[in-house]
mmCIF file of C-alpha atoms in Angstrom:
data_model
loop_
_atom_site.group_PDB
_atom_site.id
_atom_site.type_symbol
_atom_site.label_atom_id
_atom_site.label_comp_id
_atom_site.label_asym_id
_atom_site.label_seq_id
_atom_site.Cartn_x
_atom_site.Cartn_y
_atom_site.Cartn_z
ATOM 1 C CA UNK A 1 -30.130 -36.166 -89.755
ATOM 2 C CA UNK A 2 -33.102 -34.233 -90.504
ATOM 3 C CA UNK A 3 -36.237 -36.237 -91.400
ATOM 4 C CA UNK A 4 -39.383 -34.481 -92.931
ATOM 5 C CA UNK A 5 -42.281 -36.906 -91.970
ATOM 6 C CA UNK A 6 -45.696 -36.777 -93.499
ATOM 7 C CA UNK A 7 -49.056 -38.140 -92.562
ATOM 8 C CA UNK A 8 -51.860 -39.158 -94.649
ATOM 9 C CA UNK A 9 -53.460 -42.357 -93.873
ATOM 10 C CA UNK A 10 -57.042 -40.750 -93.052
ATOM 11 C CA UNK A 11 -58.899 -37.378 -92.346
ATOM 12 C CA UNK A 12 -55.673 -35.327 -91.370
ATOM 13 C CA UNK A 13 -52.891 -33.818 -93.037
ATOM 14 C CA UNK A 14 -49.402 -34.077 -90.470
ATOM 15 C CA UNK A 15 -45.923 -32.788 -91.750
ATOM 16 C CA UNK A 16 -42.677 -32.457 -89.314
ATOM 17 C CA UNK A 17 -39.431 -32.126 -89.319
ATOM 18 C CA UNK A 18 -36.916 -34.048 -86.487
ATOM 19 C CA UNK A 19 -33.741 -33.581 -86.233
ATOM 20 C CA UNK A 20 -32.118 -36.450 -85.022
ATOM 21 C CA UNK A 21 -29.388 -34.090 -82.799
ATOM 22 C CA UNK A 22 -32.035 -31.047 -81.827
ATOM 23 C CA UNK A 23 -35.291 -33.337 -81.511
ATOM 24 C CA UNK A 24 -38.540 -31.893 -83.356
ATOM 25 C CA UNK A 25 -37.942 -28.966 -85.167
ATOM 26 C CA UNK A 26 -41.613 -27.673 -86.332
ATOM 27 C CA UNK A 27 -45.037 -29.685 -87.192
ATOM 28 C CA UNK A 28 -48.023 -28.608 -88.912
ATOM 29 C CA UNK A 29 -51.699 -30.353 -88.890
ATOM 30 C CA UNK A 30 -54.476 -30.273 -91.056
ATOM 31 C CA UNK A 31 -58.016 -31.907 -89.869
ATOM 32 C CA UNK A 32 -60.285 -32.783 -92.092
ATOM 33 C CA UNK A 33 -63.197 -33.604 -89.469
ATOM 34 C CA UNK A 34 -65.011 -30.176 -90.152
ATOM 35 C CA UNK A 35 -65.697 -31.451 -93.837
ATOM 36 C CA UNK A 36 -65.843 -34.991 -93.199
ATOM 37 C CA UNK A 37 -68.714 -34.210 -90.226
ATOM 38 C CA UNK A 38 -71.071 -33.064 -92.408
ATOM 39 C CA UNK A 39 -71.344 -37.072 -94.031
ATOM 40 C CA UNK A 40 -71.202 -38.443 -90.589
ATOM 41 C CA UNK A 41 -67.912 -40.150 -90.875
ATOM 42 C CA UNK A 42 -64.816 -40.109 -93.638
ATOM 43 C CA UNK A 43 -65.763 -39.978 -97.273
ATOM 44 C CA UNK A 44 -62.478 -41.655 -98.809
ATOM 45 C CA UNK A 45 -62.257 -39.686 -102.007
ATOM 46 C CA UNK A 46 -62.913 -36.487 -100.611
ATOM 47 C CA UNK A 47 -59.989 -37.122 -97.806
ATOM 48 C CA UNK A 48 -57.815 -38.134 -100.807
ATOM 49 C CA UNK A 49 -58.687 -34.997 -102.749
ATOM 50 C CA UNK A 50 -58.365 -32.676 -99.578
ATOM 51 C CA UNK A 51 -54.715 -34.049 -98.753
ATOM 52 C CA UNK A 52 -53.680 -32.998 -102.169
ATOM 53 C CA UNK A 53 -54.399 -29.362 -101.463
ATOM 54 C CA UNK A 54 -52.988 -28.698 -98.656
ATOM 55 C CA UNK A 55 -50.097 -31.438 -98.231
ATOM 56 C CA UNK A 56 -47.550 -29.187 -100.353
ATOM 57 C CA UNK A 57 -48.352 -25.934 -98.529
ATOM 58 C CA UNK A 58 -48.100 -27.454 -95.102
ATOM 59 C CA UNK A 59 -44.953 -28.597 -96.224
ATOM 60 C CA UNK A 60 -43.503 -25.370 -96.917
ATOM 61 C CA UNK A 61 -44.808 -24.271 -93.744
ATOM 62 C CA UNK A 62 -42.873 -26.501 -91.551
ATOM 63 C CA UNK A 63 -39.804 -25.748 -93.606
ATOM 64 C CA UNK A 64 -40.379 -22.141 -92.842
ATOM 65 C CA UNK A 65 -40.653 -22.257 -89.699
ATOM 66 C CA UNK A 66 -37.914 -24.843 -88.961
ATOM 67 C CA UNK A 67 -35.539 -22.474 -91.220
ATOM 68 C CA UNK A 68 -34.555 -25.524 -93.311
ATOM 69 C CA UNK A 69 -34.384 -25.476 -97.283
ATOM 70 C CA UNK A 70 -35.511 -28.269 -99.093
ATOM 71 C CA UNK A 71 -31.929 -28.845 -100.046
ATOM 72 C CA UNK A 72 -31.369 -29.068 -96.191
ATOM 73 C CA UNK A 73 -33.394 -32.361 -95.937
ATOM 74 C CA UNK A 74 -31.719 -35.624 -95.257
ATOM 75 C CA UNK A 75 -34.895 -37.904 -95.796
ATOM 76 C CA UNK A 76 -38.101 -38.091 -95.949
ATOM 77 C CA UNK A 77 -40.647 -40.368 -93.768
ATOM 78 C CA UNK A 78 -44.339 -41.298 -94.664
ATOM 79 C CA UNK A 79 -47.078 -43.424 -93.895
ATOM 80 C CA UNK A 80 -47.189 -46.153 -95.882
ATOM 81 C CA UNK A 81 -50.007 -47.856 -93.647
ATOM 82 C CA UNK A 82 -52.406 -49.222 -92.670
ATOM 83 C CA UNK A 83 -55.060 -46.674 -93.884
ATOM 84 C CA UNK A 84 -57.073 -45.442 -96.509
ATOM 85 C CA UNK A 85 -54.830 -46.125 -100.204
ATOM 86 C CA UNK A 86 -56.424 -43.287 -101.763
ATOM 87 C CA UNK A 87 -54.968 -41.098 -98.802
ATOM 88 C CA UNK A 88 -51.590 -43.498 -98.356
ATOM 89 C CA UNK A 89 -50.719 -42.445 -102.113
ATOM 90 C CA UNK A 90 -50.760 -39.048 -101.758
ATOM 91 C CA UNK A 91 -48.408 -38.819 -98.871
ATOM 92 C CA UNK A 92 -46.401 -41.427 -100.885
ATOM 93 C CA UNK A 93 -46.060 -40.051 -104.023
ATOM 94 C CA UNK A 94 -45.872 -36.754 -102.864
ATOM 95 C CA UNK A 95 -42.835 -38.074 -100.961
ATOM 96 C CA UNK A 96 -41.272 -39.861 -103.533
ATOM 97 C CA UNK A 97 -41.087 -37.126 -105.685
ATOM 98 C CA UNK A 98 -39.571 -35.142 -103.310
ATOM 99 C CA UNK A 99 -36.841 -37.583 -102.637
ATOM 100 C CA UNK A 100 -36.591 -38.495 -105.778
ATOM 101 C CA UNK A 101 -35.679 -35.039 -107.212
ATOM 102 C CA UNK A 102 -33.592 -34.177 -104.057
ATOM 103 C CA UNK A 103 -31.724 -37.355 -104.472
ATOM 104 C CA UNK A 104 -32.096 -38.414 -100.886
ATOM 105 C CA UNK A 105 -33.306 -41.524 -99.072
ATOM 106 C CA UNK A 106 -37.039 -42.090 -98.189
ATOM 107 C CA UNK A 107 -38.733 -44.691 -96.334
ATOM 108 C CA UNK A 108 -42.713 -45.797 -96.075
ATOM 109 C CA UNK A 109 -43.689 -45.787 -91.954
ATOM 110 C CA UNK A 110 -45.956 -48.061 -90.325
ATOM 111 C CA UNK A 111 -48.791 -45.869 -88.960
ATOM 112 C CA UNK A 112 -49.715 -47.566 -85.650
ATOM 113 C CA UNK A 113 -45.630 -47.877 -84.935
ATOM 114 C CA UNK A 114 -45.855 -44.005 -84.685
ATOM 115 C CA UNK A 115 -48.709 -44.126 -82.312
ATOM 116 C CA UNK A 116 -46.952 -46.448 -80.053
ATOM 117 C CA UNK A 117 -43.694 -44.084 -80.028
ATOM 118 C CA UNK A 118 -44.984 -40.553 -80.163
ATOM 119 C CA UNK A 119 -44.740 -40.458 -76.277
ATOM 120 C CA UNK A 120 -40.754 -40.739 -77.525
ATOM 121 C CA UNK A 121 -40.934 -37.152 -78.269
ATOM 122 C CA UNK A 122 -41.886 -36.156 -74.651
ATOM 123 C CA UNK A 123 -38.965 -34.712 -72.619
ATOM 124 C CA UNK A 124 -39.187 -37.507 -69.996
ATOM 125 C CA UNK A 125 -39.615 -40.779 -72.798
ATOM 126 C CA UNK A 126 -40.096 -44.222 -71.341
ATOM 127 C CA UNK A 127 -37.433 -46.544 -71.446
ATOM 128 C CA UNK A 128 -38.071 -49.726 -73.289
ATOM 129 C CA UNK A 129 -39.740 -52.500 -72.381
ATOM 130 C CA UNK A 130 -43.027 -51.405 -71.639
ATOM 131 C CA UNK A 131 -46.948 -52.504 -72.275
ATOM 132 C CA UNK A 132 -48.831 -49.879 -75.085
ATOM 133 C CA UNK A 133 -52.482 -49.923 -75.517
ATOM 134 C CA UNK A 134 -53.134 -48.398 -78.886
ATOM 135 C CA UNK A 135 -56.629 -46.987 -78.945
ATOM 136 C CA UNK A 136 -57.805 -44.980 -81.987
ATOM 137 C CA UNK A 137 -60.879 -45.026 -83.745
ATOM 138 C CA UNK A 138 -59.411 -47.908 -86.261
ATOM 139 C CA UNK A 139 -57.534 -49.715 -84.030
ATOM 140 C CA UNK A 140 -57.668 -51.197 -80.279
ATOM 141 C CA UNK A 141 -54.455 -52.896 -79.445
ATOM 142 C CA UNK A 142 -52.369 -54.067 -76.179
ATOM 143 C CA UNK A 143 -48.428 -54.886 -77.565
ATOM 144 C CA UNK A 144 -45.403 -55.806 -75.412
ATOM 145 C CA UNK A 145 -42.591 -53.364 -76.770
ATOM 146 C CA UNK A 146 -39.213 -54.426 -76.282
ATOM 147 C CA UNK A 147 -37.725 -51.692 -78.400
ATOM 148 C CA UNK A 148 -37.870 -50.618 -82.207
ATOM 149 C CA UNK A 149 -39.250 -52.999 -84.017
ATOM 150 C CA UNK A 150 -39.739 -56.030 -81.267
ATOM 151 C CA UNK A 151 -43.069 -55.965 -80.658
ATOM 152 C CA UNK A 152 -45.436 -58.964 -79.369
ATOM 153 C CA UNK A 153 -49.534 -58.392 -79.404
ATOM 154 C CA UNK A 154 -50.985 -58.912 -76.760
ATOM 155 C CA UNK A 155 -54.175 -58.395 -77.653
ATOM 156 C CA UNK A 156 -56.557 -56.545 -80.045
ATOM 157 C CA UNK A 157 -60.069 -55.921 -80.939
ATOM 158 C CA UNK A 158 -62.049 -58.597 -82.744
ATOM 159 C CA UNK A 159 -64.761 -56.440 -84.111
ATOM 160 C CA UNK A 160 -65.272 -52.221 -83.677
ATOM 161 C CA UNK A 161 -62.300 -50.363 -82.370
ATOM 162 C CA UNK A 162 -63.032 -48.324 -78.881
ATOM 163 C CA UNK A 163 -63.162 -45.633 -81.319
ATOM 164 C CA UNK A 164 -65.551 -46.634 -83.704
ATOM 165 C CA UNK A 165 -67.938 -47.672 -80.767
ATOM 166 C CA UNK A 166 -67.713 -43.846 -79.484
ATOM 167 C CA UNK A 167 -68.490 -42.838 -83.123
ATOM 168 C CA UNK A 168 -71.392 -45.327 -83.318
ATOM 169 C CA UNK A 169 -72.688 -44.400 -79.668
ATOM 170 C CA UNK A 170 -72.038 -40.685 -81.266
ATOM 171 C CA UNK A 171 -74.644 -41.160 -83.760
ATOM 172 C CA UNK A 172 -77.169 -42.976 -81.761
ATOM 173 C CA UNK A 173 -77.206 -40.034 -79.315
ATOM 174 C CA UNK A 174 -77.825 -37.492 -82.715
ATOM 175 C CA UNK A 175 -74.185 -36.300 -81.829
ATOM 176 C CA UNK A 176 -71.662 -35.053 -84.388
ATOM 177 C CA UNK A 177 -68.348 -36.882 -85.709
ATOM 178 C CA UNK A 178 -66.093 -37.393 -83.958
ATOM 179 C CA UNK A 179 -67.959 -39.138 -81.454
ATOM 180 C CA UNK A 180 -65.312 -39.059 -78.876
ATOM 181 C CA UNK A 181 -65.392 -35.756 -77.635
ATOM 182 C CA UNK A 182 -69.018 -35.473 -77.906
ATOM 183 C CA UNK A 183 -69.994 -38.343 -75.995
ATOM 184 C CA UNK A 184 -67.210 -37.573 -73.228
ATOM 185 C CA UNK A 185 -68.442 -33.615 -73.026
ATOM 186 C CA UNK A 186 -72.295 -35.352 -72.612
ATOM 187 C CA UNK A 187 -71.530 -37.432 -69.857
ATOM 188 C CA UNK A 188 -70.182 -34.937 -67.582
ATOM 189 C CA UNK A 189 -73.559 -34.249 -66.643
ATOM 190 C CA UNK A 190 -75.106 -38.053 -66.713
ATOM 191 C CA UNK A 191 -75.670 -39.943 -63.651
ATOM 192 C CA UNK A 192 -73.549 -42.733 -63.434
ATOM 193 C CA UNK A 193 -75.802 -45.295 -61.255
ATOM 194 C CA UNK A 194 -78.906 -44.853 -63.352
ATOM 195 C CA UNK A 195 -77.384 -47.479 -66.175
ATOM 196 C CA UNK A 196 -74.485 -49.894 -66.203
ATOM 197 C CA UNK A 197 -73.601 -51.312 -69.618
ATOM 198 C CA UNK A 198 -71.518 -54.405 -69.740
ATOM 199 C CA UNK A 199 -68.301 -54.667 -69.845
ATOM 200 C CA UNK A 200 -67.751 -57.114 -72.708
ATOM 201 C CA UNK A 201 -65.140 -60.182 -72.399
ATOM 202 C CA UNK A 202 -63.886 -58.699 -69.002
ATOM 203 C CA UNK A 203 -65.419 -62.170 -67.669
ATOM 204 C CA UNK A 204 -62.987 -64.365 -69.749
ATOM 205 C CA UNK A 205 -59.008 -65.017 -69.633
ATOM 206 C CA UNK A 206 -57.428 -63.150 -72.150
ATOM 207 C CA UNK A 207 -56.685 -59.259 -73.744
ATOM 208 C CA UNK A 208 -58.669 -59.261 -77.041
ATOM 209 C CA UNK A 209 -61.531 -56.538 -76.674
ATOM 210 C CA UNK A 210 -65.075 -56.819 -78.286
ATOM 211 C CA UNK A 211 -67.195 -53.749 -78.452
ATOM 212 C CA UNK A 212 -70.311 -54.346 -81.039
ATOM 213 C CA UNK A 213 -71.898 -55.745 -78.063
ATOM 214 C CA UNK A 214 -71.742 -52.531 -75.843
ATOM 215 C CA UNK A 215 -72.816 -50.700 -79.582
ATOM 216 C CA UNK A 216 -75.951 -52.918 -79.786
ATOM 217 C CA UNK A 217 -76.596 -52.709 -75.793
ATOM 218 C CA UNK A 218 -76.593 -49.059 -76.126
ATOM 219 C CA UNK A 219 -79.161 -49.036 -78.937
ATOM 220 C CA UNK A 220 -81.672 -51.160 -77.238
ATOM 221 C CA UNK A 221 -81.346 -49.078 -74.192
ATOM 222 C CA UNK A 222 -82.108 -45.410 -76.671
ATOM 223 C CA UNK A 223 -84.836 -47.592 -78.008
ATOM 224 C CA UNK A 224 -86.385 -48.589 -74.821
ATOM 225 C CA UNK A 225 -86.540 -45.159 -73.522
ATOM 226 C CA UNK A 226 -87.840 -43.862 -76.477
ATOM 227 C CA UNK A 227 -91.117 -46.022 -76.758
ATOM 228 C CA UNK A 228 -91.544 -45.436 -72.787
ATOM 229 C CA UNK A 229 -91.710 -41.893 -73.880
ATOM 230 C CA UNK A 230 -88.689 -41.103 -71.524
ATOM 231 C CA UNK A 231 -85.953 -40.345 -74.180
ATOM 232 C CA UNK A 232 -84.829 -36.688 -72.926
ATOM 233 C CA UNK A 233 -81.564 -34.626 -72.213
ATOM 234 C CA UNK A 234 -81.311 -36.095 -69.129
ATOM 235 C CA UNK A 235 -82.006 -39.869 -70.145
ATOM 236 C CA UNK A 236 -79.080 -39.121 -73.029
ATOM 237 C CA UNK A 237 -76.746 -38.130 -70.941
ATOM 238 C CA UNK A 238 -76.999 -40.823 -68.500
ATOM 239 C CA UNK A 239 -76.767 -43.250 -71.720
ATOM 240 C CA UNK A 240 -73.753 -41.639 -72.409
ATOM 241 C CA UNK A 241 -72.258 -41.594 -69.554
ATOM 242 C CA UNK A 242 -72.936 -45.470 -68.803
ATOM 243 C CA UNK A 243 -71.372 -46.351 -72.711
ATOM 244 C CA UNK A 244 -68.356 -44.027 -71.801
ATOM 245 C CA UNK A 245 -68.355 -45.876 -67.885
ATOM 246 C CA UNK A 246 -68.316 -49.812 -69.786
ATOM 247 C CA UNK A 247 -65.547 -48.704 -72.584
ATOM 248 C CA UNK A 248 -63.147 -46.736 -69.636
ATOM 249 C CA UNK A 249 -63.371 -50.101 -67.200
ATOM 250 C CA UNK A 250 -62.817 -52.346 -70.145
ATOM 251 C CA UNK A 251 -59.635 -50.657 -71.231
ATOM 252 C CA UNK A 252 -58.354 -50.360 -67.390
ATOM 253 C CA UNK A 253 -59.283 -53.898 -66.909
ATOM 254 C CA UNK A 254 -57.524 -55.406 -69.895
ATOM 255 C CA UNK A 255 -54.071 -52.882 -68.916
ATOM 256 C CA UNK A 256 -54.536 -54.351 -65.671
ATOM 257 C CA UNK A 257 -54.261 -57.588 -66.945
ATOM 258 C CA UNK A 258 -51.370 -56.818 -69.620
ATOM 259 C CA UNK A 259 -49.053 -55.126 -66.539
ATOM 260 C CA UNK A 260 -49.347 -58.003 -64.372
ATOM 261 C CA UNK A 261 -49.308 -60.797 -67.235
ATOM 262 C CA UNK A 262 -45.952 -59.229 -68.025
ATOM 263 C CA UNK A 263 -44.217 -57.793 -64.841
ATOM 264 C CA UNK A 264 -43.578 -54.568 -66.649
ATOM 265 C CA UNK A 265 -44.212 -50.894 -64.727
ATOM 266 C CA UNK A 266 -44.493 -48.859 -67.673
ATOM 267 C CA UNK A 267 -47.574 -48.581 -69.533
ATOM 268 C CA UNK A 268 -47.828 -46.505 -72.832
ATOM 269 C CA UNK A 269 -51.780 -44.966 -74.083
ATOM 270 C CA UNK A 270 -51.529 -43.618 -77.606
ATOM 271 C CA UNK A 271 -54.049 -43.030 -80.308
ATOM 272 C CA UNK A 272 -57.023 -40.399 -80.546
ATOM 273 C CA UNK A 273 -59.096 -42.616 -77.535
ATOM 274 C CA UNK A 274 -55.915 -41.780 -74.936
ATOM 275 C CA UNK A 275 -57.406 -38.192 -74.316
ATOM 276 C CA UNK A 276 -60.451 -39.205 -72.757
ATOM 277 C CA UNK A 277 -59.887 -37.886 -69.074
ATOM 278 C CA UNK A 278 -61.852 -41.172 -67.463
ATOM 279 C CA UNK A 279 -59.366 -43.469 -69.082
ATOM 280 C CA UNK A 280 -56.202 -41.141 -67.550
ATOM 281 C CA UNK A 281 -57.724 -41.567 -63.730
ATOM 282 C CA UNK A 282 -58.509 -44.755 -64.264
ATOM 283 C CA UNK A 283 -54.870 -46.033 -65.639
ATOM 284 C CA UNK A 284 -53.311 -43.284 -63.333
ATOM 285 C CA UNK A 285 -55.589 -45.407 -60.167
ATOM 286 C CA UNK A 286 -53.993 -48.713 -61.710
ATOM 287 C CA UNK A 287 -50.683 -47.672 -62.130
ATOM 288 C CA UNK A 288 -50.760 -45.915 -58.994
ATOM 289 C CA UNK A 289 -51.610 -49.548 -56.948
ATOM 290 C CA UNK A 290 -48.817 -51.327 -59.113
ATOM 291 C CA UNK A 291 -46.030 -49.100 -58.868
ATOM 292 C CA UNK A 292 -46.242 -48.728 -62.401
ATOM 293 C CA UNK A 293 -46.554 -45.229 -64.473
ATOM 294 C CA UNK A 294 -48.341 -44.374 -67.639
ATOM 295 C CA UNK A 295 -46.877 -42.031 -70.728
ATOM 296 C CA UNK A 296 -48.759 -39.663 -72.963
ATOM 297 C CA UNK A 297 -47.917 -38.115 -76.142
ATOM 298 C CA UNK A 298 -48.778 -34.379 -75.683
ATOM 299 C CA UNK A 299 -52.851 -33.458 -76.439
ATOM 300 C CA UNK A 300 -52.084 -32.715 -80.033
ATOM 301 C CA UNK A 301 -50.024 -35.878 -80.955
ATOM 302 C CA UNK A 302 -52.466 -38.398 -79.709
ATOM 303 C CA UNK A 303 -54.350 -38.010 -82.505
ATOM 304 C CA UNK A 304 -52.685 -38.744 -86.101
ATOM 305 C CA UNK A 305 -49.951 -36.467 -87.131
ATOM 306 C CA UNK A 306 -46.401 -36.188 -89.092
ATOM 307 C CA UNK A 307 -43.995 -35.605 -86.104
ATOM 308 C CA UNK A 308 -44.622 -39.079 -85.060
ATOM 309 C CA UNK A 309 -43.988 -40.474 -88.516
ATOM 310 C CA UNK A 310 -40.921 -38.289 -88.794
ATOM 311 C CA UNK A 311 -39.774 -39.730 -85.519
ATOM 312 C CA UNK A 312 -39.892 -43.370 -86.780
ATOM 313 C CA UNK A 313 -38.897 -42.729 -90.261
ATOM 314 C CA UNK A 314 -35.416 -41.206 -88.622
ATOM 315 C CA UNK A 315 -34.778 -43.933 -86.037
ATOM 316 C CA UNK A 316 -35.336 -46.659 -88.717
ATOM 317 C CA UNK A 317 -33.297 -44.691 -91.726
ATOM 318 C CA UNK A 318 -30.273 -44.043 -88.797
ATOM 319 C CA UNK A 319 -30.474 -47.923 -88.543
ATOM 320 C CA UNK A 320 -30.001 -47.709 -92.971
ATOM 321 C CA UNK A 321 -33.795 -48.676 -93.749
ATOM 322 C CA UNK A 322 -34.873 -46.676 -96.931
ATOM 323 C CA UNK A 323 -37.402 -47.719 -100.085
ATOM 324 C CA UNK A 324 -36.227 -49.211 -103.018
ATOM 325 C CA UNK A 325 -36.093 -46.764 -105.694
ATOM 326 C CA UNK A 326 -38.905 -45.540 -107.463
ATOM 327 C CA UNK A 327 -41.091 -48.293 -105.260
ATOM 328 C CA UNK A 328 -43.946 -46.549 -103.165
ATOM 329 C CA UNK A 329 -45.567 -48.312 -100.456
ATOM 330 C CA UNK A 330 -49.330 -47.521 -99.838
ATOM 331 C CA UNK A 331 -50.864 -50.853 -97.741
ATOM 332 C CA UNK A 332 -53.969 -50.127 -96.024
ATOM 333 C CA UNK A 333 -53.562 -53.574 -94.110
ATOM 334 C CA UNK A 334 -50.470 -54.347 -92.388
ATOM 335 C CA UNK A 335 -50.448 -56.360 -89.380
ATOM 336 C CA UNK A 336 -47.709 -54.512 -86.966
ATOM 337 C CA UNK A 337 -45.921 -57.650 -85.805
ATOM 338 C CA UNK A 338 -44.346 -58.068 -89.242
ATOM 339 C CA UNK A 339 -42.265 -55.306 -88.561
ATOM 340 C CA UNK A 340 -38.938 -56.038 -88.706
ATOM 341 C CA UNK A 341 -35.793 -55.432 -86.046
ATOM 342 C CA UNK A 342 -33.354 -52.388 -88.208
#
């Protein structure tokens, strides 16, 4: 079965194509950040706008390069949420139409279900069950995964996503969006023992996160330096490095917790947040004292794109999923444990 997948639930355009016999085929991505930096974060309307020009040629792209006509295709996958619904509808429509004039099936994907089984496209896939920790800049999530479909949460943020706190620290710091990258590449050269942030509800039972407390920590600190007139390079990157210290031990912490609350040895990091090299040691340090092993999607599928959706879309349409005809799914909420079992 070949299953073009397409991605469109925020600031970047993904198309693929899987084959469900020779594995991915091609993928193409489109990022939006460079536009979306200039406004400090994503400007809905303009994402919305900016899928619709290049969705269609990206498309014909991974055709191309896959060697597959359009009357080739067997379905067609796309994100049908969570998100933003301006972006949601392009992918969906744009899909629908497709389908609809090829007369094949096509089925709306659950976003953060792609996340949590990109690492599926690896050569060397973990078998099923294992822990995931989902960490993206909208979401922060640990879920038990017993296989497609049968998933339990564990655990989730109950205010900013890890993400969102980098962006937020980002901005503080006079950084660009994505904050990420930026506050990672500044705390290289920060001093680790000058601060230490807290590490918020690491002091409690449980696996729910909390990060607007680490967000308003962080300010207080910038804002105490700055009226003691010490508020230079230096000073900034030791900030950043202590924000980037407190989110990296609250993430190992809580996987900690979520491998030994379950007895499983496989641990799954997915979403834009799993590139940050702290977090790998300190999961690989974890992992490495349980006997347990962590899985990666590759550097460019951690962050959203269509080869994950095309994954998904082909193992549920194998299992006979598929829209109703002429009925378009665009939900930007949609808790993931109402999934169902294909």
């Amino acid at each position: 079965m070949r299953v073009l997948g397409i991605e469109t639930s925020c600031d970047e355009t993904g198309v693929a194509l899987y084959d469900t016999e020779r594995g991915l085929a091609a993928d193409a991505l489109y990022s939006q950040v460079a536009m979306h930096a200039e406004y400090g974060g994503v400007v809905p309307e303009l994402a919305s706008r900016d899928h619709t020009r290049r969705l269609l040629p990206l498309i014909q792209q991974v055709l191309d390069e896959a060697g597959v006509a359009r009357g080739e295709l067997d379905a067609i996958a796309y994100t049908a949420g969570p998100g933003l619904v301006g972006a949601l509808m392009v992918g969906a429509s744009t899909a629908h139409g497709m389908a609809r004039a090829l007369d094949i099936p096509v089925l709306g994907v659950h976003h953060m279900e792609g996340h949590l089984l990109a690492p599926m496209l690896e050569n060397a896939p973990p078998g099923f069950p294992f822990v995931a920790l989902l960490v993206s800049g909208g979401h922060t999530q640990l879920v038990e995964v017993h296989g497609l479909g049968r998933y339990t949460l564990l655990g989730e943020s109950v205010d900013d996503a890890a993400g969102e706190a980098f962006d937020k620290a980002a901005k503080m710091l006079g950084l660009d969006y994505p904050g990420g990258p930026h506050v990672a590449r500044l705390a290289e050269a920060g001093d680790p023992g000058r601060f230490r942030f807290p590490r918020p509800m690491t002091d409690r039972p449980g696996l729910d996160f909390s990060f607007s407390g680490l967000k308003t920590h962080t300010l207080t600190t910038l804002r105490q330096l700055e009226a003691e007139g010490a508020l230079d390079g230096a000073a900034q990157a030791d900030v950043a490095r202590a924000f980037e210290d407190a989110v990296v031990d609250t993430l190992v912490i809580k996987c900690r917790r979520a491998l030994d609350q379950t007895g499983l040895k496989r641990l799954v990091v997915a979403g834009g947040v799993s590139a940050n090299i702290r977090l790998r040691e300190g999961l690989a340090h974890e992992c490495a004292k349980r006997h347990a092993r962590a899985y990666y999607p590759r550097g460019r599928f951690c962050t959203d794109n269509g080869a994950m959706i095309a994954y998904v879309g082909a193992r549920r349409l194998q299992a006979g999923e598929h829209d109703e005809t002429g009925i378009m799914k665009a939900v930007p909420r949609w808790p993931m444990e109402t999934l169902s079992v294909p």
